[in-house]
Short mmCIF file of C-alpha atoms in Angstrom, two decimals:
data_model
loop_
_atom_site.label_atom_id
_atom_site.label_comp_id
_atom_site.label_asym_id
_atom_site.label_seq_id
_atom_site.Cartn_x
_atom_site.Cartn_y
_atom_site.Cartn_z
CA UNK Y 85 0.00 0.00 0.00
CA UNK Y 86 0.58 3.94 -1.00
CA UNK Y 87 -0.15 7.11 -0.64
CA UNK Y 88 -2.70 7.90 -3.18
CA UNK Y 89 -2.46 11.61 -4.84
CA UNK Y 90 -5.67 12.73 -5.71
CA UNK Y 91 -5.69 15.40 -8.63
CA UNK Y 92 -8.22 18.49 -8.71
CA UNK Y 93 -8.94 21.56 -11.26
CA UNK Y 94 -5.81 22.57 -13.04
CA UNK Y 95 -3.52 19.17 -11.92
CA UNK Y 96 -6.11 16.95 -12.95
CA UNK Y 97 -6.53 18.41 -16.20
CA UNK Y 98 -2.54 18.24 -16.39
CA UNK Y 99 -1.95 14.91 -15.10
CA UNK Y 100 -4.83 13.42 -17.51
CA UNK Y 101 -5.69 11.23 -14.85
CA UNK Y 102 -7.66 11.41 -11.29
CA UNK Y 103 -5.03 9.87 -9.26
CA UNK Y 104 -1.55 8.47 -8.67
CA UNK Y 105 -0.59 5.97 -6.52
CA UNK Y 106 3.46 6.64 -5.55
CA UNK Y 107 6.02 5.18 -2.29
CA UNK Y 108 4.45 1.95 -2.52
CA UNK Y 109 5.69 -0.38 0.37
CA UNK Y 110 6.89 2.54 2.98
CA UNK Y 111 4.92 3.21 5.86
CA UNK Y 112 5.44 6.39 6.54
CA UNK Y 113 7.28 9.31 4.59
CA UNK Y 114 7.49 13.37 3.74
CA UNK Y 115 5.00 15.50 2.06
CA UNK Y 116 7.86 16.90 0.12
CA UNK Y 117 9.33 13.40 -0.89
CA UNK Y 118 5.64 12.57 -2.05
CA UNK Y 119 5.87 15.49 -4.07
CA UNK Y 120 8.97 14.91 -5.82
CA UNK Y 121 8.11 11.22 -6.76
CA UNK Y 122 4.83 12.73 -8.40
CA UNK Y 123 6.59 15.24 -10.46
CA UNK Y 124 9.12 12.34 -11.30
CA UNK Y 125 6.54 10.04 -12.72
CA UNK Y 126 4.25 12.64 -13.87
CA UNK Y 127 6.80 15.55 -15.68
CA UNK Y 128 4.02 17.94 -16.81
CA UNK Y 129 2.79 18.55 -13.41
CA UNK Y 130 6.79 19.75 -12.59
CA UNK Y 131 7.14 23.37 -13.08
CA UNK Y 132 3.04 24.52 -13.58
CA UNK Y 133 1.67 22.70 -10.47
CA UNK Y 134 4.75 21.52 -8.64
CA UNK Y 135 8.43 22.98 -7.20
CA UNK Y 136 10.30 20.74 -5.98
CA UNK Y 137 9.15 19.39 -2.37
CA UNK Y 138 6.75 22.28 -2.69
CA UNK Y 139 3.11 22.93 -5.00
CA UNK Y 140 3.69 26.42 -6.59
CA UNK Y 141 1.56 28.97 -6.05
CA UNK Y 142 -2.31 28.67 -7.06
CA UNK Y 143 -1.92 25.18 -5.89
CA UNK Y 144 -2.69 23.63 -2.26
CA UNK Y 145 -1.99 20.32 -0.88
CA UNK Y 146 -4.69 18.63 2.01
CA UNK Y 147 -4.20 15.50 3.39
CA UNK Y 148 -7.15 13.26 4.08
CA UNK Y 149 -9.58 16.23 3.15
CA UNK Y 150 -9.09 17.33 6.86
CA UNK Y 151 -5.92 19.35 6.42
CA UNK Y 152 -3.88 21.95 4.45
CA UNK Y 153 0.02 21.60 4.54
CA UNK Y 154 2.56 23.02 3.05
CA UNK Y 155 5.28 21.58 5.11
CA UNK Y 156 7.87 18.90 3.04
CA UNK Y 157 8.93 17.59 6.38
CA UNK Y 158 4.59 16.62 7.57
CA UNK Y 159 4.93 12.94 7.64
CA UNK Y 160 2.60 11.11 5.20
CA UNK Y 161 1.31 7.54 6.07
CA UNK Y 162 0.71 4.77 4.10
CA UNK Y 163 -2.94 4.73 3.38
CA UNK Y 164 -3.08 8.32 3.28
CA UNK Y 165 -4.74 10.41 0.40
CA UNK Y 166 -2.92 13.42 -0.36
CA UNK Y 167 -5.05 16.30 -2.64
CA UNK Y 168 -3.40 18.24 -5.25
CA UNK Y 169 -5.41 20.89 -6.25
CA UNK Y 170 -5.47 24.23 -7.91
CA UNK Y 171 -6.72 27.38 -4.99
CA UNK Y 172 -9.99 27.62 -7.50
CA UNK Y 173 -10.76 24.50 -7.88
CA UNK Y 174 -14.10 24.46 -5.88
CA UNK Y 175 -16.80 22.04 -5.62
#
């Protein structure tokens, strides 16, 4: 088991896809390591929706649709679903 990134508004339209599924078999791990693997596999995100260990501005990252981080170091669990979306991506 993963974390599963979930892709809203602008990333979703990007990615072409709803979701990504990325550090299969670790338990735990950081935001900002998540972040890098999904840029990694998925290059068109890198640079529009993604820095680095950070999403670029216009984009926020929630974790478990409870919270907003923006912290690479917040740990990230196996299991976990981690939302990339763009800030008007609404509902």
């Amino acid at each position: 088991m993963g974390v599963t990134v979930e892709f809203f508004g602008i990333a979703r339209e990007r990615a072409g896809r709803p979701d990504l599924e990325v550090c299969c078999g670790i338990e735990s791990t950081r935001l900002g390591d998540v972040l890098l693997e999904v840029a990694e596999r998925l290059p068109v995100l890198a640079g529009e929706c993604l820095s680095g260990e950070h999403p670029q501005v216009g984009f926020l990252v929630n974790i478990n649709a409870h919270r907003f981080l923006a912290d690479p170091d917040a740990l990230v669990h196996a299991g976990d679903h981690v939302l990339l979306m763009s800030a008007d991506a609404g509902g």
